[in-house]
PDB file of C-alpha atoms in Angstrom:
ATOM      1  CA  SER D 241     -24.909   6.260  40.803  1.00 50.00           C
ATOM      2  CA  ILE D 242     -24.739   3.466  38.176  1.00 52.00           C
ATOM      3  CA  TRP D 243     -26.301   0.106  38.964  1.00 54.00           C
ATOM      4  CA  VAL D 244     -25.305  -3.208  37.360  1.00 52.00           C
ATOM      5  CA  VAL D 245     -26.448  -6.810  37.549  1.00 53.00           C
ATOM      6  CA  ASN D 246     -23.612  -9.247  38.195  1.00 53.00           C
ATOM      7  CA  GLU D 247     -23.505 -12.988  37.380  1.00 56.00           C
ATOM      8  CA  PHE D 248     -25.505 -13.792  40.527  1.00 55.00           C
ATOM      9  CA  SER D 249     -28.387 -11.451  39.520  1.00 52.00           C
ATOM     10  CA  VAL D 250     -27.580  -9.162  42.390  1.00 51.00           C
ATOM     11  CA  VAL D 251     -28.029  -5.496  41.688  1.00 49.00           C
ATOM     12  CA  THR D 252     -25.158  -3.454  43.035  1.00 49.00           C
ATOM     13  CA  SER D 253     -23.691  -0.035  42.555  1.00 48.00           C
ATOM     14  CA  ILE D 254     -20.463   0.126  40.508  1.00 50.00           C
ATOM     15  CA  SER D 255     -18.942   2.191  43.276  1.00 53.00           C
ATOM     16  CA  SER D 256     -19.519  -0.740  45.677  1.00 52.00           C
ATOM     17  CA  ILE D 257     -17.626  -3.280  43.505  1.00 52.00           C
ATOM     18  CA  PRO D 258     -14.249  -3.932  45.116  1.00 57.00           C
ATOM     19  CA  ARG D 259     -11.180  -2.648  43.298  1.00 57.00           C
ATOM     20  CA  GLY D 260      -9.452  -5.251  41.163  1.00 53.00           C
ATOM     21  CA  TYR D 261     -12.695  -7.170  40.651  1.00 61.00           C
ATOM     22  CA  ASN D 262     -12.580  -6.894  36.850  1.00 73.00           C
ATOM     23  CA  VAL D 263      -8.842  -7.480  36.684  1.00 77.00           C
ATOM     24  CA  GLU D 264      -9.115 -10.657  38.755  1.00 80.00           C
ATOM     25  CA  HIS D 265     -11.844 -12.015  36.494  1.00 80.00           C
ATOM     26  CA  LEU D 266      -9.829 -11.163  33.396  1.00 79.00           C
ATOM     27  CA  GLN D 267      -6.779 -12.916  34.828  1.00 82.00           C
ATOM     28  CA  GLN D 268      -8.882 -15.946  35.688  1.00 85.00           C
ATOM     29  CA  PHE D 269     -10.381 -16.005  32.179  1.00 83.00           C
ATOM     30  CA  ILE D 270      -6.919 -15.798  30.597  1.00 83.00           C
ATOM     31  CA  VAL D 271      -5.618 -18.641  32.723  1.00 86.00           C
ATOM     32  CA  ASN D 272      -8.661 -20.833  32.053  1.00 88.00           C
ATOM     33  CA  HIS D 273      -8.695 -20.091  28.298  1.00 86.00           C
ATOM     34  CA  TRP D 274      -5.003 -19.615  27.503  1.00 86.00           C
ATOM     35  CA  TYR D 275      -5.354 -21.395  24.170  1.00 89.00           C
ATOM     36  CA  LEU D 276      -7.822 -18.753  22.928  1.00 89.00           C
ATOM     37  CA  TRP D 277      -5.416 -15.968  23.810  1.00 87.00           C
ATOM     38  CA  LEU D 278      -2.556 -17.821  22.147  1.00 92.00           C
ATOM     39  CA  LEU D 279      -4.686 -18.272  19.017  1.00 93.00           C
ATOM     40  CA  LEU D 280      -5.551 -14.564  19.041  1.00 92.00           C
ATOM     41  CA  ILE D 281      -1.873 -13.614  19.268  1.00 93.00           C
ATOM     42  CA  VAL D 282      -0.942 -16.009  16.434  1.00 95.00           C
ATOM     43  CA  ILE D 283      -3.701 -14.637  14.183  1.00 95.00           C
ATOM     44  CA  LEU D 284      -2.684 -11.046  14.893  1.00 94.00           C
ATOM     45  CA  GLY D 285       0.929 -12.020  14.133  1.00 94.00           C
ATOM     46  CA  PHE D 286      -0.081 -13.479  10.764  1.00 95.00           C
ATOM     47  CA  ILE D 287      -2.044 -10.354   9.895  1.00 94.00           C
ATOM     48  CA  PHE D 288       0.920  -8.142  10.818  1.00 93.00           C
ATOM     49  CA  VAL D 289       3.437 -10.185   8.782  1.00 93.00           C
ATOM     50  CA  ASN D 290       1.075 -10.329   5.786  1.00 90.00           C
ATOM     51  CA  GLU D 291       0.669  -6.559   5.877  1.00 87.00           C
ATOM     52  CA  LEU D 292       4.463  -6.066   6.018  1.00 85.00           C
ATOM     53  CA  ILE D 293       4.938  -8.290   2.975  1.00 79.00           C
ATOM     54  CA  ALA D 294       2.194  -6.458   1.072  1.00 76.00           C
ATOM     55  CA  GLN D 295       3.764  -3.078   1.921  1.00 73.00           C
ATOM     56  CA  LYS D 296       7.128  -4.234   0.634  1.00 72.00           C
ATOM     57  CA  LYS D 297       5.663  -5.412  -2.691  1.00 69.00           C
ATOM     58  CA  ARG D 298       3.521  -2.324  -3.208  1.00 71.00           C
ATOM     59  CA  ALA D 299       4.971   0.252  -5.557  1.00 75.00           C
ATOM     60  CA  LYS D 300       5.785   3.695  -4.294  1.00 84.00           C
ATOM     61  CA  GLU D 301       3.452   6.378  -5.614  1.00 89.00           C
ATOM     62  CA  ILE D 302       4.642   9.895  -6.288  1.00 90.00           C
ATOM     63  CA  SER D 303       2.664  13.036  -6.972  1.00 91.00           C
ATOM     64  CA  SER D 304       2.812  14.985 -10.207  1.00 91.00           C
ATOM     65  CA  HIS D 305       4.855  17.734  -8.578  1.00 91.00           C
ATOM     66  CA  GLU D 306       7.321  15.247  -7.072  1.00 92.00           C
ATOM     67  CA  MET D 307       7.729  13.737 -10.531  1.00 91.00           C
ATOM     68  CA  VAL D 308       8.474  17.154 -12.028  1.00 91.00           C
ATOM     69  CA  ARG D 309      11.173  17.643  -9.389  1.00 91.00           C
ATOM     70  CA  LEU D 310      12.758  14.267 -10.180  1.00 89.00           C
ATOM     71  CA  MET D 311      12.549  14.943 -13.926  1.00 90.00           C
ATOM     72  CA  ASN D 312      14.278  18.304 -13.462  1.00 91.00           C
ATOM     73  CA  GLU D 313      17.080  16.532 -11.599  1.00 89.00           C
ATOM     74  CA  GLY D 314      17.407  14.059 -14.480  1.00 86.00           C
ATOM     75  CA  LYS D 315      16.850  11.099 -12.201  1.00 80.00           C
ATOM     76  CA  THR D 316      13.829   9.472 -13.817  1.00 88.00           C
ATOM     77  CA  LEU D 317      12.705   7.597 -16.854  1.00 89.00           C
ATOM     78  CA  VAL D 318       9.004   8.141 -17.588  1.00 92.00           C
ATOM     79  CA  ILE D 319       7.282   5.171 -19.180  1.00 92.00           C
ATOM     80  CA  ASP D 320       3.793   5.698 -20.576  1.00 93.00           C
ATOM     81  CA  LEU D 321       1.734   2.501 -20.624  1.00 92.00           C
ATOM     82  CA  ARG D 322      -1.250   3.879 -22.541  1.00 92.00           C
ATOM     83  CA  ASP D 323      -2.126   2.867 -26.093  1.00 91.00           C
ATOM     84  CA  ALA D 324      -0.441   4.561 -29.068  1.00 89.00           C
ATOM     85  CA  ASP D 325      -3.388   6.846 -29.861  1.00 91.00           C
ATOM     86  CA  SER D 326      -3.595   8.152 -26.290  1.00 91.00           C
ATOM     87  CA  PHE D 327       0.181   8.644 -26.261  1.00 91.00           C
ATOM     88  CA  ARG D 328       0.067  10.710 -29.488  1.00 90.00           C
ATOM     89  CA  ALA D 329      -2.874  12.737 -28.164  1.00 91.00           C
ATOM     90  CA  GLY D 330      -0.678  13.965 -25.301  1.00 91.00           C
ATOM     91  CA  HIS D 331       2.118  12.585 -23.143  1.00 92.00           C
ATOM     92  CA  ILE D 332       4.674  13.777 -20.607  1.00 92.00           C
ATOM     93  CA  ILE D 333       7.834  15.249 -22.122  1.00 91.00           C
ATOM     94  CA  HIS D 334      10.614  12.678 -22.706  1.00 90.00           C
ATOM     95  CA  ALA D 335       8.223   9.819 -21.913  1.00 91.00           C
ATOM     96  CA  ILE D 336       8.802   6.483 -23.603  1.00 90.00           C
ATOM     97  CA  ARG D 337       5.781   4.493 -24.690  1.00 91.00           C
ATOM     98  CA  ALA D 338       6.028   0.865 -23.668  1.00 89.00           C
ATOM     99  CA  THR D 339       3.790  -2.051 -22.826  1.00 86.00           C
ATOM    100  CA  ALA D 340       3.888  -4.640 -20.085  1.00 82.00           C
ATOM    101  CA  ASP D 341       5.168  -7.118 -22.691  1.00 85.00           C
ATOM    102  CA  ASP D 342       8.250  -4.960 -23.266  1.00 83.00           C
ATOM    103  CA  PHE D 343       9.207  -5.548 -19.633  1.00 80.00           C
ATOM    104  CA  MET D 344       8.385  -9.246 -19.747  1.00 80.00           C
ATOM    105  CA  GLN D 345      10.601  -9.741 -22.824  1.00 78.00           C
ATOM    106  CA  SER D 346      13.662  -8.159 -21.156  1.00 74.00           C
ATOM    107  CA  ARG D 347      13.723  -5.157 -23.515  1.00 76.00           C
ATOM    108  CA  MET D 348      13.773  -2.800 -20.556  1.00 79.00           C
ATOM    109  CA  ASP D 349      16.366  -4.597 -18.398  1.00 81.00           C
ATOM    110  CA  LYS D 350      18.887  -1.825 -19.106  1.00 84.00           C
ATOM    111  CA  TYR D 351      16.753   0.475 -16.912  1.00 82.00           C
ATOM    112  CA  LYS D 352      16.720  -1.733 -13.786  1.00 82.00           C
ATOM    113  CA  GLU D 353      18.919   0.660 -11.790  1.00 83.00           C
ATOM    114  CA  LYS D 354      17.148   3.847 -12.880  1.00 85.00           C
ATOM    115  CA  ILE D 355      14.115   5.392 -11.192  1.00 87.00           C
ATOM    116  CA  ILE D 356      11.246   4.390 -13.463  1.00 89.00           C
ATOM    117  CA  VAL D 357       7.948   6.239 -13.213  1.00 92.00           C
ATOM    118  CA  LEU D 358       5.120   4.261 -14.760  1.00 92.00           C
ATOM    119  CA  VAL D 359       2.234   6.306 -16.118  1.00 93.00           C
ATOM    120  CA  CYS D 360      -1.166   5.099 -17.274  1.00 90.00           C
ATOM    121  CA  ALA D 361      -4.544   6.808 -17.611  1.00 87.00           C
ATOM    122  CA  LYS D 362      -5.684   6.635 -13.967  1.00 86.00           C
ATOM    123  CA  GLY D 363      -2.844   4.951 -12.065  1.00 77.00           C
ATOM    124  CA  LEU D 364      -4.439   1.507 -11.893  1.00 77.00           C
ATOM    125  CA  GLN D 365      -2.614  -0.373 -14.670  1.00 83.00           C
ATOM    126  CA  SER D 366       0.759   1.057 -13.661  1.00 86.00           C
ATOM    127  CA  THR D 367       0.333  -0.028 -10.034  1.00 84.00           C
ATOM    128  CA  ALA D 368      -0.192  -3.658 -11.050  1.00 82.00           C
ATOM    129  CA  LEU D 369       2.795  -3.607 -13.414  1.00 86.00           C
ATOM    130  CA  ALA D 370       5.034  -1.929 -10.832  1.00 86.00           C
ATOM    131  CA  ALA D 371       4.397  -4.781  -8.379  1.00 83.00           C
ATOM    132  CA  LYS D 372       5.460  -7.315 -11.038  1.00 84.00           C
ATOM    133  CA  LEU D 373       8.525  -5.255 -11.951  1.00 85.00           C
ATOM    134  CA  ARG D 374       9.682  -5.112  -8.335  1.00 83.00           C
ATOM    135  CA  GLU D 375       9.669  -8.912  -8.306  1.00 81.00           C
ATOM    136  CA  GLN D 376      11.822  -8.871 -11.479  1.00 83.00           C
ATOM    137  CA  GLY D 377      14.463  -6.633  -9.918  1.00 83.00           C
ATOM    138  CA  PHE D 378      13.257  -3.168 -10.896  1.00 83.00           C
ATOM    139  CA  THR D 379      13.645  -1.957  -7.320  1.00 82.00           C
ATOM    140  CA  LYS D 380      13.069   1.705  -8.151  1.00 86.00           C
ATOM    141  CA  ALA D 381       9.814   1.275 -10.080  1.00 87.00           C
ATOM    142  CA  THR D 382       7.366   3.971  -8.993  1.00 90.00           C
ATOM    143  CA  VAL D 383       3.912   5.053 -10.108  1.00 92.00           C
ATOM    144  CA  LEU D 384       2.498   8.448 -10.932  1.00 92.00           C
ATOM    145  CA  ALA D 385      -0.376   8.688  -8.443  1.00 90.00           C
ATOM    146  CA  GLY D 386      -3.579   9.255 -10.380  1.00 89.00           C
ATOM    147  CA  GLY D 387      -1.880   8.698 -13.741  1.00 90.00           C
ATOM    148  CA  MET D 388      -2.323  11.104 -16.622  1.00 92.00           C
ATOM    149  CA  ASN D 389      -5.589  12.313 -15.093  1.00 91.00           C
ATOM    150  CA  ALA D 390      -3.634  13.702 -12.131  1.00 91.00           C
ATOM    151  CA  TRP D 391      -0.995  15.194 -14.441  1.00 92.00           C
ATOM    152  CA  GLN D 392      -3.625  17.021 -16.472  1.00 91.00           C
ATOM    153  CA  THR D 393      -5.535  18.091 -13.339  1.00 91.00           C
ATOM    154  CA  ALA D 394      -2.296  19.673 -12.065  1.00 90.00           C
ATOM    155  CA  ASP D 395      -2.227  21.599 -15.374  1.00 90.00           C
ATOM    156  CA  LEU D 396       1.230  20.319 -16.274  1.00 90.00           C
ATOM    157  CA  PRO D 397       2.446  20.387 -19.905  1.00 90.00           C
ATOM    158  CA  LEU D 398       1.853  17.671 -22.467  1.00 90.00           C
ATOM    159  CA  VAL D 399       3.651  16.915 -25.712  1.00 89.00           C
ATOM    160  CA  LYS D 400       1.403  16.033 -28.636  1.00 87.00           C
ATOM    161  CA  GLY D 401       2.341  13.857 -31.580  1.00 75.00           C
ATOM    162  CA  LYS D 402       5.232  11.404 -32.002  1.00 68.00           C
TER     163      LYS D 402
END
């Protein structure tokens, strides 16, 4: 048997507490402190809405193998955001090297309706740029999850030079 001390310092067995005892106290607390419950609901609502907005802005990430599938279907444009030396050392076939400035100067506007896969070294730089591009109307901007590191880990081919 479990023994508890209630608010009157009386030791009783839990089995001897009348049914509904806790529910009645909870109801009484809610009624007496309705403003706290309302505040809790409002705060939870703000958190929920903020998370929805963040999800909508966040770029979709695709795996290396999903990218290969999309490339084979001819549905993607691969944009490599790494520096020129890294690009020449090895890049994904048919990838275009570009910088964030190229997007900011409207050079890439012709690709707004195409599925764009942004690739960087580890997937960090491309994620930040993809969020900005979504705000500019590039609704299909996606990111290669893990960047070139993931591509190489998956042992997928690279083109050297150019």
